[in-house]
Short mmCIF file of C-alpha atoms and ligand atoms in Angstrom, two decimals:
data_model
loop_
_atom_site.label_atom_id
_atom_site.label_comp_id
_atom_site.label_asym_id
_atom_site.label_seq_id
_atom_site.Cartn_x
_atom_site.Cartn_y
_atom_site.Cartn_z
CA UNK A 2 -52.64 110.54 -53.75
CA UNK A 3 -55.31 109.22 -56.42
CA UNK A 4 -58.55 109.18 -55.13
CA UNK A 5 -61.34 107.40 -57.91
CA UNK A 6 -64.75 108.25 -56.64
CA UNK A 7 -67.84 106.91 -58.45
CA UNK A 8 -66.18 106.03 -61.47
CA UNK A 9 -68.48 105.52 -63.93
CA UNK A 10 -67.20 104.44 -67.99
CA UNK A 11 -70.48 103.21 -70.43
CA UNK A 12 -69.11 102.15 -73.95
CA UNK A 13 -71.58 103.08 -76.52
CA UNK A 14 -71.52 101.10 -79.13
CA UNK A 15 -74.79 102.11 -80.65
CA UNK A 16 -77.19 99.73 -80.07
CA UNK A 17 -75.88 97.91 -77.17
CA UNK A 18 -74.00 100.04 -74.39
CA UNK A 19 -71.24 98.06 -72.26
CA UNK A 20 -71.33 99.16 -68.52
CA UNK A 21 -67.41 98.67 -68.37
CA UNK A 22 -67.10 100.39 -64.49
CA UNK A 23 -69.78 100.84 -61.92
CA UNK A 24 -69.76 103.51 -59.19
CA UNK A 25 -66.12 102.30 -58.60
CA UNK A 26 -64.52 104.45 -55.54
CA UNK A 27 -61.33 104.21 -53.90
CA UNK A 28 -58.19 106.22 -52.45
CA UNK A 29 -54.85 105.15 -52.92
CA UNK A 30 -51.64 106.45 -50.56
CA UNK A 31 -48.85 107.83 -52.45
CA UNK A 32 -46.41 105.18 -52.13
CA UNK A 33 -48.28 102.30 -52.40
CA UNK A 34 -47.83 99.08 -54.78
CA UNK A 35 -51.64 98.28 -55.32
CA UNK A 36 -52.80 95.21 -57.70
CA UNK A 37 -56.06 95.43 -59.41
CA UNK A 38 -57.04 92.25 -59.78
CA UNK A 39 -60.30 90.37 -61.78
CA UNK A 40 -61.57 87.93 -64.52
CA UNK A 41 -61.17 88.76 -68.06
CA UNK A 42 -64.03 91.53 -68.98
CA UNK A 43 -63.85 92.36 -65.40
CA UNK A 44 -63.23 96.33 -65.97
CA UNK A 45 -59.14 96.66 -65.22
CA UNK A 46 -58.11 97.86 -68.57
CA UNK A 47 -60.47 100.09 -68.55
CA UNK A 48 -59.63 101.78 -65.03
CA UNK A 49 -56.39 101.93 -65.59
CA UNK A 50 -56.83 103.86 -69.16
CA UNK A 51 -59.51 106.65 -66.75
CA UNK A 52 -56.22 106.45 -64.02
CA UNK A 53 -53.71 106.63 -67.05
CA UNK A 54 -55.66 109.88 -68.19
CA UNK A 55 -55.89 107.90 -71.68
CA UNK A 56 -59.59 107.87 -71.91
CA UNK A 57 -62.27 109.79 -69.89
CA UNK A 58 -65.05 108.49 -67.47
CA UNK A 59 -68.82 108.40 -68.42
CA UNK A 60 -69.41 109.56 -64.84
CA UNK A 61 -67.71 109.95 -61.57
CA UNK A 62 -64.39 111.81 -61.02
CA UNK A 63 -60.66 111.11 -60.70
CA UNK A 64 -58.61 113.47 -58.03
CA UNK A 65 -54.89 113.39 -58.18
CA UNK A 66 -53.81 115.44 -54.97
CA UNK A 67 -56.77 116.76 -54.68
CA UNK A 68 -57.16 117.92 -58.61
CA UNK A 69 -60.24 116.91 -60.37
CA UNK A 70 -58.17 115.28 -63.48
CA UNK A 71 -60.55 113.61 -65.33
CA UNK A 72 -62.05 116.14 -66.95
CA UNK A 73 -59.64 118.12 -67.84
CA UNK A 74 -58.97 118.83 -71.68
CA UNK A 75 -56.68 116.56 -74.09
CA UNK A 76 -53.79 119.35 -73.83
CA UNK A 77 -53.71 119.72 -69.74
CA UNK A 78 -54.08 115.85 -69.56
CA UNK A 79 -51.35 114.91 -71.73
CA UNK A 80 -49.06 117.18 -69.76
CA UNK A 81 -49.88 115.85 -66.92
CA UNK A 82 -49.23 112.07 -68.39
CA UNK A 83 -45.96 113.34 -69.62
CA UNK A 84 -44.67 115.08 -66.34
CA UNK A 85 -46.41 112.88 -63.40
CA UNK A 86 -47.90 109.62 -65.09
CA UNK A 87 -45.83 106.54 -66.44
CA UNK A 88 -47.79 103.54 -68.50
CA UNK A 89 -46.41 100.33 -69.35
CA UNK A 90 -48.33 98.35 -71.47
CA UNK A 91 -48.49 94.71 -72.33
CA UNK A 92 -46.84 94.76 -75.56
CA UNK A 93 -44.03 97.12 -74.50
CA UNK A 94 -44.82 99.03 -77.43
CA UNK A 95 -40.76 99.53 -78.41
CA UNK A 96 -39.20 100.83 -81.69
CA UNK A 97 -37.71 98.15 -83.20
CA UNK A 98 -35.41 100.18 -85.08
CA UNK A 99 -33.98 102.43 -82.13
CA UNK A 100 -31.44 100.97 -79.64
CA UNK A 101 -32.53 100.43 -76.00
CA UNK A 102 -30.98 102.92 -75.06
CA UNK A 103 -32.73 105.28 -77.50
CA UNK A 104 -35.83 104.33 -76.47
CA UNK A 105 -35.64 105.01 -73.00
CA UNK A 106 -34.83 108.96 -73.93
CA UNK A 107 -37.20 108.75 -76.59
CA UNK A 108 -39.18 111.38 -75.09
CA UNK A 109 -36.48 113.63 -74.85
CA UNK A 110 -35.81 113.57 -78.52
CA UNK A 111 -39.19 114.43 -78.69
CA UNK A 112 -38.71 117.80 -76.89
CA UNK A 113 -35.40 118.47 -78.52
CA UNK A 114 -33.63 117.70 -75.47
CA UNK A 115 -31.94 114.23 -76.23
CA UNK A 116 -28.70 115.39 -74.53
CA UNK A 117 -30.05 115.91 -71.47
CA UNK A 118 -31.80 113.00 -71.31
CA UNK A 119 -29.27 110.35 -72.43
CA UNK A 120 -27.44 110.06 -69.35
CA UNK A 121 -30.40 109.39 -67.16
CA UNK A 122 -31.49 106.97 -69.59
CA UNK A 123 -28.12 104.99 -68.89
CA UNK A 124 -28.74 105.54 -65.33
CA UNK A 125 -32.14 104.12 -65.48
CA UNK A 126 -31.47 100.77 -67.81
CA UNK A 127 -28.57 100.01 -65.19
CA UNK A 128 -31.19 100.60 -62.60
CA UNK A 129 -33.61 97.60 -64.36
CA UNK A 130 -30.77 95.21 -64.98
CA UNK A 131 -30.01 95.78 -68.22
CA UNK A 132 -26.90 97.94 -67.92
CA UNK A 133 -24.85 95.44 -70.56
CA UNK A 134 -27.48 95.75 -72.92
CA UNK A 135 -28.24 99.44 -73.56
CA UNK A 136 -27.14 99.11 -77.43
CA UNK A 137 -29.35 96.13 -78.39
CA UNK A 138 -32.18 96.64 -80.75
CA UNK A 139 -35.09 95.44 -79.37
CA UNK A 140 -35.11 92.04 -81.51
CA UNK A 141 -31.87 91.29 -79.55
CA UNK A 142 -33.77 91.23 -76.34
CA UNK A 143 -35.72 88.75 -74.62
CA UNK A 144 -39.68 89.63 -73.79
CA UNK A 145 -38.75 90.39 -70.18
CA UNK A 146 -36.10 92.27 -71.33
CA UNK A 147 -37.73 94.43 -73.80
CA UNK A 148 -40.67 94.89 -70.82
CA UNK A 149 -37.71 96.32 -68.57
CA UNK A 150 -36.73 98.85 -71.37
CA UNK A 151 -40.26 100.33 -71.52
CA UNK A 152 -40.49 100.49 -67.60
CA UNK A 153 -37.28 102.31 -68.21
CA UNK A 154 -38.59 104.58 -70.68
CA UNK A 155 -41.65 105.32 -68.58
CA UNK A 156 -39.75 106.56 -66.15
CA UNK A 157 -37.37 109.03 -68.05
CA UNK A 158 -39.73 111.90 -66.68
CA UNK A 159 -39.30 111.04 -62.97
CA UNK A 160 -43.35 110.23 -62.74
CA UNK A 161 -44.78 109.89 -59.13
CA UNK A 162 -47.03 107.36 -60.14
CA UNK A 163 -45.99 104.21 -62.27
CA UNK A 164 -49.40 102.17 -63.84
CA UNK A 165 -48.99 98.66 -65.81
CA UNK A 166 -51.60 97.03 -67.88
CA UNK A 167 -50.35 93.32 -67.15
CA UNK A 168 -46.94 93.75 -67.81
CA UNK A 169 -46.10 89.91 -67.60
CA UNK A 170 -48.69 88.89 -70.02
CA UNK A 171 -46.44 87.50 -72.40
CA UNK A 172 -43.31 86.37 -70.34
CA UNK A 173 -42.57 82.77 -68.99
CA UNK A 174 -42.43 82.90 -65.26
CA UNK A 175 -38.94 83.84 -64.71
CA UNK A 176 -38.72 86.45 -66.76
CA UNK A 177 -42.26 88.07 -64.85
CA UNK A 178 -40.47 87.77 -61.44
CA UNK A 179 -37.74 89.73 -62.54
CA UNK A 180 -40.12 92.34 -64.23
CA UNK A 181 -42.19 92.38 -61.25
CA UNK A 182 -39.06 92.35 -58.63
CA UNK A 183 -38.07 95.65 -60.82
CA UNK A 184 -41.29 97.12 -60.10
CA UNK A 185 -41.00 96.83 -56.47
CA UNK A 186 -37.55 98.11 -56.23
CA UNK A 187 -39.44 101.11 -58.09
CA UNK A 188 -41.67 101.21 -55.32
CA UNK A 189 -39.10 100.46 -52.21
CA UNK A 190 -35.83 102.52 -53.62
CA UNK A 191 -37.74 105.29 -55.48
CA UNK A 192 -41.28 106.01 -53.80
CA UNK A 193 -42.78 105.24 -57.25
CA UNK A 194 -46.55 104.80 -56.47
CA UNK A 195 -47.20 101.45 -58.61
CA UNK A 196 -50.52 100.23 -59.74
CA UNK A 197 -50.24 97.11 -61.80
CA UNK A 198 -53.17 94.98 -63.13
CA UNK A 199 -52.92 90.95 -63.12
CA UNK A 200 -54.90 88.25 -63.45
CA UNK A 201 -52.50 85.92 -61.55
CA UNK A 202 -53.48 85.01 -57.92
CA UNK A 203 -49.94 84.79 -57.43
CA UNK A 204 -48.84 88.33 -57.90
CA UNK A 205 -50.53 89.28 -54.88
CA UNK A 206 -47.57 88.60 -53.10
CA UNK A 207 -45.77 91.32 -54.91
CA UNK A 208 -48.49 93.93 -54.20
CA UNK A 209 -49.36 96.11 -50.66
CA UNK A 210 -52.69 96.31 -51.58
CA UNK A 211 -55.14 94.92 -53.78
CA UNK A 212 -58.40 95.70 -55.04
CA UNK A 213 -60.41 92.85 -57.20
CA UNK A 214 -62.94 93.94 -59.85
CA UNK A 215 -65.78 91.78 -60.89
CA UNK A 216 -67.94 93.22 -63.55
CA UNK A 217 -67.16 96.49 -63.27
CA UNK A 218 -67.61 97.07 -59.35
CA UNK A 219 -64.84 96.16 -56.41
CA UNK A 220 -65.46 93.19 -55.08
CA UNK A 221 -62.67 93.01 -52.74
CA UNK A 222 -60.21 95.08 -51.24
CA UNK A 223 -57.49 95.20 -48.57
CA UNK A 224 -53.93 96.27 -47.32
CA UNK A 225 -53.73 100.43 -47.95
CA UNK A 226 -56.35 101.06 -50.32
CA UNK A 227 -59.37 102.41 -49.27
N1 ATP B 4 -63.26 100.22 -76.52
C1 ATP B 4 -64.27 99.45 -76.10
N2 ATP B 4 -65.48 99.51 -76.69
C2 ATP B 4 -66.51 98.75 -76.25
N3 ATP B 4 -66.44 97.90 -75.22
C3 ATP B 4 -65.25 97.79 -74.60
C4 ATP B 4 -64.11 98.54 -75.01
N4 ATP B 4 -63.07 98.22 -74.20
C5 ATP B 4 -63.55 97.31 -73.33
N5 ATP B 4 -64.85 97.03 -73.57
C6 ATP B 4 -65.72 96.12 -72.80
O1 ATP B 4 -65.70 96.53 -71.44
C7 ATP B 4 -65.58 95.41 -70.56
C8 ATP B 4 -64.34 95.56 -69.71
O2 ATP B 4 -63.19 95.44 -70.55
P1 ATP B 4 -61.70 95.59 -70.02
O3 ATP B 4 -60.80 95.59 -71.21
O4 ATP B 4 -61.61 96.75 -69.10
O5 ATP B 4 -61.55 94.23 -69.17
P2 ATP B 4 -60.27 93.56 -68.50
O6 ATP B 4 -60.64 93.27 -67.08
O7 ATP B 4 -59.07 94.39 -68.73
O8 ATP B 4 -60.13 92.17 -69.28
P3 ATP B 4 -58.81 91.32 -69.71
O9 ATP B 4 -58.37 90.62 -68.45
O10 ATP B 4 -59.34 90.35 -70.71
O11 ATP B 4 -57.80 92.26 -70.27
C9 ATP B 4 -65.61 94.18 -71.44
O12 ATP B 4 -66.91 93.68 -71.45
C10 ATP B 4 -65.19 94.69 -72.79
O13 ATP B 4 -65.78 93.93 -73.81
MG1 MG B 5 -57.28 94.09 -69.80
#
């Protein structure tokens, strides 16, 4: 369970400070598939990078089952990231010169444990559709397809918690209903808690609750999220 409470995040850029997030509180159910929603400049990068435990609050705190996570140093958050967190960004952010496949267990070369990880890599490109395509370089993919690798890859590590920083961005519509029908089979088949930002109105329909930002404070809010 995530529970954001006062989030506060001032950019200081000298001269002129940007009040990015406001006294933002909220609680979110393990489980849930929650939208954050919100004009451009609105504030939903920059929650999701304090939710990510990519970047650190100005003020206010961030509890993950109860754990004040916010604050904790660089070294204790990146574990964290790597053993609970997933991101998936809006440029996918692949190696263009490693096979799908490798860049799903990416991470596991990392730690020296590639073998152990390439199986469950298979496993999970099957699991996003893209079971014929696991030896294609990225460049032989389609957007959607390269944005179902990286949801692969972010979920190598098993995370609890799934967070996407409008993964359909840059994909035509079909190819962003099949990214976002993978993310709730996450959510329905696997329990991954998913928290996806969007500016499109439409992907409501995808999401159990949604919470809509509007300079830097919640403006809305409904279904689970509290
Ligand atoms: N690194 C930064 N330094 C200074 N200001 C920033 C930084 N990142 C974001 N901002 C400012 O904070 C505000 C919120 O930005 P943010 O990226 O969170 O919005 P957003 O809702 O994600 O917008 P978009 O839909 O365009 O992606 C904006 O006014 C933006 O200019
Ligand atoms: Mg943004």
């Amino acid at each position: 369970m995530y529970q954001v409470q006062e989030l506060t995040k001032i950019y200081d850029m000298g001269k002129v400070k940007v009040k990015a997030l406001e006294g933002v509180s909220f609680t979110v159910p393990d489980g849930d598939m929650l939208a954050i929603m919100g004009r451009s400049g609105s504030g939903k990068s920059t929650l999701l990078r304090q939710m990510g435990l990519l970047d650190q609050p100005t003020s206010g705190r961030i509890l993950l089952d109860g754990r004040e996570v916010s604050r904790l140093p660089e070294r204790e958050r990146a574990k964290l990231r790597l053993r609970h967190l997933g991101y998936v960004f809006q440029e996918y952010a692949l190696l263009g010169e490693l096979t799908a496949h490798q860049n799903v267990y990416l991470p596991g070369m990392m730690l020296g444990e590639a073998d152990n990880y390439r199986e469950r890599a298979r496993e999970l490109l099957e699991l996003v559709g893209l079971g014929e395509r696991i030896n294609h370089y990225p460049k032989e993919l389609s957007g959607g397809e390269q944005q179902r690798v990286a949801i692969a890859r972010a979920l190598i590590n098993r995370p609890r918690v799934l967070l996407a920083d409008e993964p359909c961005a840059n994909l035509d519509t079909i190819s962003s209903a099949m990214v976002m029908e993978t993310l709730v089979r996450l959510n329905r088949e696997l329990g991954v808690t998913v928290i996806f930002v969007s500016h499109d109105p439409d992907d409501r329909k995808y999401a159990q609750s949604v919470l809509v930002l509007s300079d830097g404070r919640i403006a809305q809010r409904s279904g689970q999220v509290k």
